[in-house]
PDB file of C-alpha atoms and ligand atoms in Angstrom:
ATOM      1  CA  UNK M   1      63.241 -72.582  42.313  1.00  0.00           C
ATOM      2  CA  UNK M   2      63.058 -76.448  41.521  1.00  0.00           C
ATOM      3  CA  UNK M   3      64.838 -77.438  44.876  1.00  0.00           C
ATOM      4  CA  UNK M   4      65.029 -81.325  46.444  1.00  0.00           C
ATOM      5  CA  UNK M   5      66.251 -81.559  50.127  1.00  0.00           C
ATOM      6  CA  UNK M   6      68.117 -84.717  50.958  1.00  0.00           C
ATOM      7  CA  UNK M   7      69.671 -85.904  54.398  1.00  0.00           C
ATOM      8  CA  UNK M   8      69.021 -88.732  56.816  1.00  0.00           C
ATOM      9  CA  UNK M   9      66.230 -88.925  59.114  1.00  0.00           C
ATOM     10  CA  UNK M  10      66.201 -86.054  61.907  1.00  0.00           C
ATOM     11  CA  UNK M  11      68.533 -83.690  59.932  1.00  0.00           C
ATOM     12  CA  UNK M  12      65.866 -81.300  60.163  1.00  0.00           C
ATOM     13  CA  UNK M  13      64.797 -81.577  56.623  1.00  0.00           C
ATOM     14  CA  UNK M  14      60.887 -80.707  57.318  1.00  0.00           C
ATOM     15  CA  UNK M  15      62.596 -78.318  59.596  1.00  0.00           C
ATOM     16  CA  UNK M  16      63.945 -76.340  57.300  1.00  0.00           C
ATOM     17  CA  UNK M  17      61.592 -76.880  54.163  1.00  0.00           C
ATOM     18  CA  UNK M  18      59.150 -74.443  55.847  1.00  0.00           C
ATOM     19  CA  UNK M  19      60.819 -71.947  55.640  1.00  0.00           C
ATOM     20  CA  UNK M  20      62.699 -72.485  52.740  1.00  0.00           C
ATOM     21  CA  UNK M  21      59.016 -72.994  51.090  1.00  0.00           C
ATOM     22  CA  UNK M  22      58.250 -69.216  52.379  1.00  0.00           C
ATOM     23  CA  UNK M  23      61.410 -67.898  51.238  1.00  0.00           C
ATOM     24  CA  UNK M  24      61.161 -68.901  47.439  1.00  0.00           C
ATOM     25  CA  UNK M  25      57.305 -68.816  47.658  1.00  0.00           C
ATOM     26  CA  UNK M  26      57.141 -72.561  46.550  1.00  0.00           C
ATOM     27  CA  UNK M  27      55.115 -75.308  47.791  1.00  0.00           C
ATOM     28  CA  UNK M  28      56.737 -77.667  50.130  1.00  0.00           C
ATOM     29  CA  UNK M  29      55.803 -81.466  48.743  1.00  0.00           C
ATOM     30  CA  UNK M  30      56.571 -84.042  52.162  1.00  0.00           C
ATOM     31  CA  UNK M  31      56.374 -87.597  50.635  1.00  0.00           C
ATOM     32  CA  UNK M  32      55.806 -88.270  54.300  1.00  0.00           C
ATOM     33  CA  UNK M  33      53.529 -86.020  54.956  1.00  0.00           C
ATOM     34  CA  UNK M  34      51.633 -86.803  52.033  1.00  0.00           C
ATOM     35  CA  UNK M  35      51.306 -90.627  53.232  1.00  0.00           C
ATOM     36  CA  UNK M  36      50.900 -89.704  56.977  1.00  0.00           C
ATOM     37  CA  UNK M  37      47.942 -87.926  55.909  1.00  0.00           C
ATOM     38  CA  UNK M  38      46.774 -90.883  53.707  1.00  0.00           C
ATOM     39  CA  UNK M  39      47.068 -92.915  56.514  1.00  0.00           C
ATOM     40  CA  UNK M  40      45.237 -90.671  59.329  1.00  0.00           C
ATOM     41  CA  UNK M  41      42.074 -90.437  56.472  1.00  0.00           C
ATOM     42  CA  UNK M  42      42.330 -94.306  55.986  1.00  0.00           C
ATOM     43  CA  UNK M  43      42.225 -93.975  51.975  1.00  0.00           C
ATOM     44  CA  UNK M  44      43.634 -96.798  50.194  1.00  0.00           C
ATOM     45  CA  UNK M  45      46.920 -95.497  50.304  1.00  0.00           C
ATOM     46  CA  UNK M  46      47.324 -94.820  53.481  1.00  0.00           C
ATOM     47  CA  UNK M  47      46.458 -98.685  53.951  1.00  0.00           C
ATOM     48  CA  UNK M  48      49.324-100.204  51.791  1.00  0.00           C
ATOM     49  CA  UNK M  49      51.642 -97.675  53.007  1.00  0.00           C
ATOM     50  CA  UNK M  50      51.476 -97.860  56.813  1.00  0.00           C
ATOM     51  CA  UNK M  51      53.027-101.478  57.926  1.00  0.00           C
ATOM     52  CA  UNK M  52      55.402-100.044  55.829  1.00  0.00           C
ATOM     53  CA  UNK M  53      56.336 -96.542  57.433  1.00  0.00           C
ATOM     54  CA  UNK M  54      56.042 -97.791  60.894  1.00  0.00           C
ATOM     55  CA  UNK M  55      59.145-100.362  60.287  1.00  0.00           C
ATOM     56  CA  UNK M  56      60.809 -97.389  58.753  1.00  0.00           C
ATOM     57  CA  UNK M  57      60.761 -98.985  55.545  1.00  0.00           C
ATOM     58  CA  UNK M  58      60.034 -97.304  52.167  1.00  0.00           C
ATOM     59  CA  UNK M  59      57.554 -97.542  50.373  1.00  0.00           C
ATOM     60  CA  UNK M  60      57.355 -98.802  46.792  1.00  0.00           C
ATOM     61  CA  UNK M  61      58.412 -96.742  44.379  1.00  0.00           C
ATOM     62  CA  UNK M  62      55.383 -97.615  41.980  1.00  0.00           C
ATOM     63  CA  UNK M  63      53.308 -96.147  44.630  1.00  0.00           C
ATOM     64  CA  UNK M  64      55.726 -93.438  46.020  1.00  0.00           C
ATOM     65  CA  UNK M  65      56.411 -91.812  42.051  1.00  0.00           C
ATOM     66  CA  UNK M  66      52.693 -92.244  41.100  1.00  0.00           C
ATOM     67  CA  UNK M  67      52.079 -90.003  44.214  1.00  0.00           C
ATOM     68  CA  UNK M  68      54.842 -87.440  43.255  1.00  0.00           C
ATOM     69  CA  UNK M  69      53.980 -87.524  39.519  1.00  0.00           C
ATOM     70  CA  UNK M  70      50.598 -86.467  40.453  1.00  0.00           C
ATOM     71  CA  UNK M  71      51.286 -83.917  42.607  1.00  0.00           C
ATOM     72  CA  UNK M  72      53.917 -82.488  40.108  1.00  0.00           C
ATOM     73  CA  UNK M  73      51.466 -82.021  38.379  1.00  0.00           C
ATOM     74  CA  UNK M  74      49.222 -79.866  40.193  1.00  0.00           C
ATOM     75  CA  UNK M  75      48.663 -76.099  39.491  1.00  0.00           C
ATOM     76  CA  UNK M  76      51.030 -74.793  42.585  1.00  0.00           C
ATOM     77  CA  UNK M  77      53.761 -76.624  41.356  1.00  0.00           C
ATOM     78  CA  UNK M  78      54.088 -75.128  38.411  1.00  0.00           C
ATOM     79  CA  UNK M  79      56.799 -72.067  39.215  1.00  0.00           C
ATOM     80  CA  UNK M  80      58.754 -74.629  41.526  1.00  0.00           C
ATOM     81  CA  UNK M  81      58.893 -77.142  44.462  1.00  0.00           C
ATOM     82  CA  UNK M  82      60.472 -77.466  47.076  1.00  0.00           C
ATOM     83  CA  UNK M  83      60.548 -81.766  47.289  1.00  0.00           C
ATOM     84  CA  UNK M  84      61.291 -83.335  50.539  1.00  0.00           C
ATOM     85  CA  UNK M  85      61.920 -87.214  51.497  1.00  0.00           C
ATOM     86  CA  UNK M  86      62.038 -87.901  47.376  1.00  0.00           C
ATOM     87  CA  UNK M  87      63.786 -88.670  45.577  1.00  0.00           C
ATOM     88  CA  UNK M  88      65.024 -91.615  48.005  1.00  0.00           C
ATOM     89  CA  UNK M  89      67.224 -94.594  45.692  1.00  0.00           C
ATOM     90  CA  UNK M  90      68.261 -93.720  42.976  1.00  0.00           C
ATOM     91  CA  UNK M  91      65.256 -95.795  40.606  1.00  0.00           C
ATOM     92  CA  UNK M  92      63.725 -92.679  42.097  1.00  0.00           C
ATOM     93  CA  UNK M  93      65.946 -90.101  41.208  1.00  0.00           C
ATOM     94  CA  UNK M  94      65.700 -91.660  37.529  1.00  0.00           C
ATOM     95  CA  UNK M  95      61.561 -91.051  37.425  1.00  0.00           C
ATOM     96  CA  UNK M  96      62.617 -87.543  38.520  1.00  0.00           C
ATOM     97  CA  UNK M  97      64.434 -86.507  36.327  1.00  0.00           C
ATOM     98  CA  UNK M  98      62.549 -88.075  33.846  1.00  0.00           C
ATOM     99  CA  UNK M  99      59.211 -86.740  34.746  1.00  0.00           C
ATOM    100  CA  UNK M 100      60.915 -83.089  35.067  1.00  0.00           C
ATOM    101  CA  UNK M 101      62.657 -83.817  32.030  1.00  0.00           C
ATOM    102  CA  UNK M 102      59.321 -84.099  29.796  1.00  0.00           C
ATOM    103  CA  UNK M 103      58.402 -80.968  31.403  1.00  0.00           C
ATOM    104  CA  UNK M 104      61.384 -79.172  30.106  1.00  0.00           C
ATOM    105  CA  UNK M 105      61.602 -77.754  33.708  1.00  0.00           C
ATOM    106  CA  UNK M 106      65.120 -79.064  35.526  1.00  0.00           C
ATOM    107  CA  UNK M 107      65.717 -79.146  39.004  1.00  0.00           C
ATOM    108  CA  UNK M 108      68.037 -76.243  40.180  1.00  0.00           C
ATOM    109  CA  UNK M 109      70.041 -77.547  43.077  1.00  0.00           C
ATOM    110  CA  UNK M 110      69.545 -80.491  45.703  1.00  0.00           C
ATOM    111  CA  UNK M 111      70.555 -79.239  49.016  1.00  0.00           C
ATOM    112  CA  UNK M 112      72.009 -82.062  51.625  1.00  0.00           C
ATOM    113  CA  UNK M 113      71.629 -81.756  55.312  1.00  0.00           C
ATOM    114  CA  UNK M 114      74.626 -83.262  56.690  1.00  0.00           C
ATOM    115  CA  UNK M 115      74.884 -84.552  60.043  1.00  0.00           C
ATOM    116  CA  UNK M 116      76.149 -86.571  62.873  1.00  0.00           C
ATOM    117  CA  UNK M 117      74.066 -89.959  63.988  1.00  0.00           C
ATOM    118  CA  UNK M 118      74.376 -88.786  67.599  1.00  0.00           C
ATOM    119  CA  UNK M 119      73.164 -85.580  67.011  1.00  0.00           C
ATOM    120  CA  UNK M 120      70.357 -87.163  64.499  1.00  0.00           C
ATOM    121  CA  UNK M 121      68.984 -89.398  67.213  1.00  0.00           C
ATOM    122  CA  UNK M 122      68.551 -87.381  69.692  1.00  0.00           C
ATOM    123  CA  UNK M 123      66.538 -84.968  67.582  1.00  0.00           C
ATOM    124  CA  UNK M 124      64.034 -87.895  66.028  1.00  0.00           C
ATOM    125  CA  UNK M 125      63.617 -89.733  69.838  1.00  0.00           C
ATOM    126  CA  UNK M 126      62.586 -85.945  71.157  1.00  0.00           C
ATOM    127  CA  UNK M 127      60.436 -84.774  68.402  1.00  0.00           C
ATOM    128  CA  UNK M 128      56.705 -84.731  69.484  1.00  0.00           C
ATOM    129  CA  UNK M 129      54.069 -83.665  66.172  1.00  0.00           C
ATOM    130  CA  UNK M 130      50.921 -81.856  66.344  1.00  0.00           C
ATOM    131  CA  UNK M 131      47.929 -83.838  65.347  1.00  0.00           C
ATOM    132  CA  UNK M 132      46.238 -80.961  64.608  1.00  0.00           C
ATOM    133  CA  UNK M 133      48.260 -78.641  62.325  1.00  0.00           C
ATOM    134  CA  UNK M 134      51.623 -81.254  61.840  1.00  0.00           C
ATOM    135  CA  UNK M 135      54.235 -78.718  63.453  1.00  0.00           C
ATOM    136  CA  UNK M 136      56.918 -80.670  64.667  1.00  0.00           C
ATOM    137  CA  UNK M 137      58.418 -79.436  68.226  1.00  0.00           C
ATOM    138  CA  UNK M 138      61.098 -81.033  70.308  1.00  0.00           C
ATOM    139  CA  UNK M 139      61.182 -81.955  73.995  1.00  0.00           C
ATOM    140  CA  UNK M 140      64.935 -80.435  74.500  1.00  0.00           C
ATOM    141  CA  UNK M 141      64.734 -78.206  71.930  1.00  0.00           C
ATOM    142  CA  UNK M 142      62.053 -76.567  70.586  1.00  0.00           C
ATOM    143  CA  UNK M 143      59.475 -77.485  73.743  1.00  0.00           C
ATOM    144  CA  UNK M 144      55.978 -76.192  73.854  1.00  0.00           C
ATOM    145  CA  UNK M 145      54.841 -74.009  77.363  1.00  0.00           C
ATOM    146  CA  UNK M 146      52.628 -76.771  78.356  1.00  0.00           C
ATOM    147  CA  UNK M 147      53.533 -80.423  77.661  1.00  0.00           C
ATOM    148  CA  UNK M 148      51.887 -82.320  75.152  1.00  0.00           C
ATOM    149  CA  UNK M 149      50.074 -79.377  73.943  1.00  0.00           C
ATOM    150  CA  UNK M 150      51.074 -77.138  70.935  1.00  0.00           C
ATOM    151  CA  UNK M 151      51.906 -73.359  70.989  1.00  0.00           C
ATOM    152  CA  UNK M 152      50.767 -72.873  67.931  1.00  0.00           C
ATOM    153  CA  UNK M 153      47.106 -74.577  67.728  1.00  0.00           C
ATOM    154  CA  UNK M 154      46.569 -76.140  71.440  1.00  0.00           C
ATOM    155  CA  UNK M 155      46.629 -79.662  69.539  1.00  0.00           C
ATOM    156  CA  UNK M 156      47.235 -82.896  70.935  1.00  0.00           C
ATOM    157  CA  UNK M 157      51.126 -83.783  70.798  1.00  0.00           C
ATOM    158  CA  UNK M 158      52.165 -87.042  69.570  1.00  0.00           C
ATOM    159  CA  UNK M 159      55.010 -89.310  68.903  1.00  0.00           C
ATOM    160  CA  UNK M 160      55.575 -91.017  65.311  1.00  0.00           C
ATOM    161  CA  UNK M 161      55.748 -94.733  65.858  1.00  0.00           C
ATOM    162  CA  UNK M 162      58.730 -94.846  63.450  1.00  0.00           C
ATOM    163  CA  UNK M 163      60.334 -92.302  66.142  1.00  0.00           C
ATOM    164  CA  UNK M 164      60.660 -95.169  68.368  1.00  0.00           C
ATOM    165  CA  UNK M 165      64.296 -96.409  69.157  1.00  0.00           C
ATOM    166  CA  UNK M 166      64.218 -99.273  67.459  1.00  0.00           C
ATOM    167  CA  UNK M 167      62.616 -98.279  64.154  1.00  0.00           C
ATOM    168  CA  UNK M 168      65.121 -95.448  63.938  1.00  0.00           C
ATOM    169  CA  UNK M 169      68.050 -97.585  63.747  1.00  0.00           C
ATOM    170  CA  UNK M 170      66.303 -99.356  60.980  1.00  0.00           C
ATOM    171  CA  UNK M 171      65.757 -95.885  59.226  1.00  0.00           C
ATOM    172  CA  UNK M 172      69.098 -94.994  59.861  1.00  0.00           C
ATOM    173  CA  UNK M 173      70.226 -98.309  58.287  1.00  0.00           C
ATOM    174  CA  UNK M 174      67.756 -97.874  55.054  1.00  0.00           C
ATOM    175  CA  UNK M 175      69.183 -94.295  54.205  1.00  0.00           C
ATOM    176  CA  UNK M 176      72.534 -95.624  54.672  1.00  0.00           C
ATOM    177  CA  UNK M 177      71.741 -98.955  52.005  1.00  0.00           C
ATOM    178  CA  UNK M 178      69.214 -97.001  49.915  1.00  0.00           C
ATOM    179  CA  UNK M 179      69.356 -93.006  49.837  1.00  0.00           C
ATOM    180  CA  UNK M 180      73.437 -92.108  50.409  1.00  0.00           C
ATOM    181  CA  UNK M 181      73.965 -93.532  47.034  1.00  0.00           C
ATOM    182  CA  UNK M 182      71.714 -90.635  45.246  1.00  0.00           C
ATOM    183  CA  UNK M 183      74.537 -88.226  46.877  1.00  0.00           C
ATOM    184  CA  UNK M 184      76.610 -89.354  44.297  1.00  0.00           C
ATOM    185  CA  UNK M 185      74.073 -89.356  41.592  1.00  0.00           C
ATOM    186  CA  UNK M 186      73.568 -85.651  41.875  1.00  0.00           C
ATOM    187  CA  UNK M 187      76.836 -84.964  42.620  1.00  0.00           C
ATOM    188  CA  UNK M 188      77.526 -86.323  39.277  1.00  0.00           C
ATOM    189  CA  UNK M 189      74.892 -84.275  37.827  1.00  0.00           C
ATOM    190  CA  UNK M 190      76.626 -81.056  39.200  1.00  0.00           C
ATOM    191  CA  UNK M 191      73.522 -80.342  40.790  1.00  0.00           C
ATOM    192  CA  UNK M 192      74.560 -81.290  44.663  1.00  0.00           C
ATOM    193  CA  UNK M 193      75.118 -78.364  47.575  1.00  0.00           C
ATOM    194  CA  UNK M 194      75.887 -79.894  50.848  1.00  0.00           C
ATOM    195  CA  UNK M 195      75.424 -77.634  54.357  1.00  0.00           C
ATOM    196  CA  UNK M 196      76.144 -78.493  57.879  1.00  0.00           C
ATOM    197  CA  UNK M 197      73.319 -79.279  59.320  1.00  0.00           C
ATOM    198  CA  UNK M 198      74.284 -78.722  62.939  1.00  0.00           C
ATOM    199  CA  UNK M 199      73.079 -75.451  64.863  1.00  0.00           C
ATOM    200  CA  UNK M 200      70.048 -73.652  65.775  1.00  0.00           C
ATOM    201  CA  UNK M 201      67.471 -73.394  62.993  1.00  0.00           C
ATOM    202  CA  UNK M 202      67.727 -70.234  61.748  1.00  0.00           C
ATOM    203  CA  UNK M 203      71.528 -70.267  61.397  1.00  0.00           C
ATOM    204  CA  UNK M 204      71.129 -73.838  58.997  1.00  0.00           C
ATOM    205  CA  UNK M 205      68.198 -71.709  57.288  1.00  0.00           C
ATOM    206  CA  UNK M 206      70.545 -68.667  56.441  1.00  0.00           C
ATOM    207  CA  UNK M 207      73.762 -71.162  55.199  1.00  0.00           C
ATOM    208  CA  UNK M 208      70.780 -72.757  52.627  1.00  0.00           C
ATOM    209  CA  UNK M 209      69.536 -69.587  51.632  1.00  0.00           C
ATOM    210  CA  UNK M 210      73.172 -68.169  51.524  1.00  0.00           C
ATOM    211  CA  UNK M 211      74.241 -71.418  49.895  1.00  0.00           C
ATOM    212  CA  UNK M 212      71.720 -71.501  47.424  1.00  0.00           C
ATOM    213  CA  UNK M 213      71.933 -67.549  46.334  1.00  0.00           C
ATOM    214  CA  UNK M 214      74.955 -68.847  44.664  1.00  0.00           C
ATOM    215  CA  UNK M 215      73.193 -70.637  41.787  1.00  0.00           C
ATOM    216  CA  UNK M 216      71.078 -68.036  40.860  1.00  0.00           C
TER     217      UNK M 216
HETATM  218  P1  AP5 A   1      59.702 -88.865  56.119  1.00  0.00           P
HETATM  219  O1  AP5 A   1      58.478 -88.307  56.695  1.00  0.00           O
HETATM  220  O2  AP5 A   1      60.255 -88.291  54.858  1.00  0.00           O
HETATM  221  O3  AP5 A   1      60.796 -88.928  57.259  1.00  0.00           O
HETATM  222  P2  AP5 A   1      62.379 -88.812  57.257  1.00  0.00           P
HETATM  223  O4  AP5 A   1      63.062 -88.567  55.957  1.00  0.00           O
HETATM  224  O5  AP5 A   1      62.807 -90.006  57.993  1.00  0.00           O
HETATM  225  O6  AP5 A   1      62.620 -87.476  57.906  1.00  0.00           O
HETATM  226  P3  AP5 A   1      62.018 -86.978  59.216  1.00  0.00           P
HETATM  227  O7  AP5 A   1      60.666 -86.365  59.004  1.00  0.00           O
HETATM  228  O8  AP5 A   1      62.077 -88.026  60.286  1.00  0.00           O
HETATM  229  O9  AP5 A   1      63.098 -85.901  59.655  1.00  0.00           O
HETATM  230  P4  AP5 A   1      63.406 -84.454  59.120  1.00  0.00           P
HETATM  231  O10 AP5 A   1      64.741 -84.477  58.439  1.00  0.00           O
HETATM  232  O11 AP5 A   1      62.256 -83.886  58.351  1.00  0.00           O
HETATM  233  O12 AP5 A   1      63.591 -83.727  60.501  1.00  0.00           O
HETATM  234  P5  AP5 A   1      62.663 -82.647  61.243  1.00  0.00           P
HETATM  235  O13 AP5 A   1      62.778 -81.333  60.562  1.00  0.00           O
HETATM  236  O14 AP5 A   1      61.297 -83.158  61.520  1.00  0.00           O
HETATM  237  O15 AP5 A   1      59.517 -90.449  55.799  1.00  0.00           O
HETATM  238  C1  AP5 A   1      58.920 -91.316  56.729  1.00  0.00           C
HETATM  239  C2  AP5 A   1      58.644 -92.658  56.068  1.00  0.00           C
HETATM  240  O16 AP5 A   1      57.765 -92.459  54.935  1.00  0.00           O
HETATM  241  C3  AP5 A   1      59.845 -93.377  55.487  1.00  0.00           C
HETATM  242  O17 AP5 A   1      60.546 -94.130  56.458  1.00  0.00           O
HETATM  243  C4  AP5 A   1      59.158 -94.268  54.435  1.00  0.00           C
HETATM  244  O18 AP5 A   1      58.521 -95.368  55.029  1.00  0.00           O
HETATM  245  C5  AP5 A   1      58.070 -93.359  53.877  1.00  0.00           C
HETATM  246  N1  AP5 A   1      58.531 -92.572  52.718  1.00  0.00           N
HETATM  247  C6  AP5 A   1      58.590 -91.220  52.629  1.00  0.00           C
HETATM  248  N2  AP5 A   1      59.075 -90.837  51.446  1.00  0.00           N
HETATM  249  C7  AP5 A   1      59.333 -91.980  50.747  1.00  0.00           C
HETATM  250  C8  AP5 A   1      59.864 -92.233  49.468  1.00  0.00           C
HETATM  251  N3  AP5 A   1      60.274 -91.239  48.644  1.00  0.00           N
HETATM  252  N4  AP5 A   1      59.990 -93.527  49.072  1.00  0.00           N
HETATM  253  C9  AP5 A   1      59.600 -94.538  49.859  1.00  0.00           C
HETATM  254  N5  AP5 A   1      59.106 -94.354  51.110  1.00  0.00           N
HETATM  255  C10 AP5 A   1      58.971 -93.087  51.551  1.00  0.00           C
HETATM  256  O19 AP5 A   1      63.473 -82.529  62.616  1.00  0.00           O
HETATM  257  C11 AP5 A   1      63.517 -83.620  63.532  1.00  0.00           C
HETATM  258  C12 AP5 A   1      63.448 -83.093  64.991  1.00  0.00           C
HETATM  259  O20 AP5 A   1      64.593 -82.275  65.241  1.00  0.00           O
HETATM  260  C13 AP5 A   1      62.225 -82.184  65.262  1.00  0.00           C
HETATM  261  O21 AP5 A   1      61.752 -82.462  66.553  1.00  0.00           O
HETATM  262  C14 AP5 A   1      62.780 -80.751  65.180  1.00  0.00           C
HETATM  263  O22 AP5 A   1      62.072 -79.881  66.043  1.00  0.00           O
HETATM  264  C15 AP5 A   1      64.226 -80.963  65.641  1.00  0.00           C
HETATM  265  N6  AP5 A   1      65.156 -80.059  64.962  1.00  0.00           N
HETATM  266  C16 AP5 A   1      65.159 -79.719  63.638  1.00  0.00           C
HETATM  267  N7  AP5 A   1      66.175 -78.864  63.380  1.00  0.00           N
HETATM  268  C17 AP5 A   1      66.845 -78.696  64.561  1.00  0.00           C
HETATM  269  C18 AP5 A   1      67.999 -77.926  64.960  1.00  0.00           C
HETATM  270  N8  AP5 A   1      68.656 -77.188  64.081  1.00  0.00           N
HETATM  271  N9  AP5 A   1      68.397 -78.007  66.251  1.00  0.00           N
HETATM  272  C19 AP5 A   1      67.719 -78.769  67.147  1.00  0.00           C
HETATM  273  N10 AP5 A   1      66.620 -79.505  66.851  1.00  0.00           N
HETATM  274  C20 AP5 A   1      66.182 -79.458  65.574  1.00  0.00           C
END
């Protein structure tokens, strides 16, 4: 399975990616994650990419597809990916497809996470992430026994700076400017399944899996 997840910020995309990733026994590639973890070991990506995550910008796409074209390329990737937060404009969605394309190895579906902005920001201003092991919990719901602490590891919570109110409006803004229009792009390629997004987490998980049994 050659899968990309798309949806605004908060719709649960990371979410859902884990266990999607288990399901088809694919890695699960995070652009985000990939530069948060730059950024936390100070390399010199994680220094040109921070100012830029923490205004809820994106980053450039020289950077961003030299990242993705190198992890493509690693061994795990080879029987599929699960990609998450990339493509994000449609200049990326282009390198995509061409860098898949030279492969000879096509993506199957993209699977959108659609959403309400209400519902969106509450999830994103509640979120709290483990420093330790990355599991994202959420305040309201998906809280840990003791706060600030994880259930899974006993790590130190913590909030993403581009969680903050005012940097998610900004995000919000972005995916509306820059990432809706690669909707239509793969709707046009015939490769597009959109879900609701709304619900607990393992009834979205089952309408994916459900949804994407269909292409197979
Ligand atoms: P990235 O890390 O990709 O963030 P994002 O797309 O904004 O998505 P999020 O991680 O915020 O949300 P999510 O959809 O994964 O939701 P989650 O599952 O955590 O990107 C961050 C930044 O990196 C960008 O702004 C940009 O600067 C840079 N970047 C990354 N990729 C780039 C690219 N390709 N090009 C350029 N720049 C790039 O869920 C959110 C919360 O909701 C959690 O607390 C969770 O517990 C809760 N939740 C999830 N599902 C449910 C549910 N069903 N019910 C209730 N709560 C739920």
């Amino acid at each position: 399975m050659r899968l990309v997840l798309v949806g605004p910020p908060g719709a649960g995309k990371g979410t859902q990616a884990q266990f999607l990733a288990s399901h088809y026994s694919i890695p699960h590639i995070s652009t985000g994650d990939i530069m948060r973890a730059n950024i936390k070991a100070s390399t010199p990506l994680g220094l040109e990419v921070k100012a830029y995550m923490e205004r809820g910008e994106l980053v450039s796409d020289s950077v961003t597809n030299e990242m993705v074209r190198n992890r493509l390329n690693e061994a795990d990737a080879s029987h599929g990916f699960l990609l998450d937060g990339f493509p994000r404009n449609v200049g990326q969605a282009e390198v995509l497809r061409a860098i898949l394309s030279e492969k000879k190895t096509p993506l199957d579906a993209v699977l959108e996470l659609s959403i309400k902005t209400s519902e969106i920001v509450a999830r994103l201003s509640g979120r709290r992430i483990c420093r330790n092991c990355g599991k994202a919990w959420h305040v309201d719901f998906e809280p840990t026994q003791a706060d600030g602490t994880c259930d899974a590891c006993q790590g130190e919570l913590y909030q993403r700076e581009d969680d903050k109110e005012e940097v998610i409006t900004r995000r919000l803004q972005v995916f509306e400017e820059q990432t809706a229009p690669i909707i239509s792009f793969y709707r046009t390629e015939g490769l597009l399944i959109t879900i609701n997004a709304s619900g607990s987490v393992s009834e979205i998980t089952e309408r994916a899996i459900t949804a994407l049994s269909r292409i197979h």
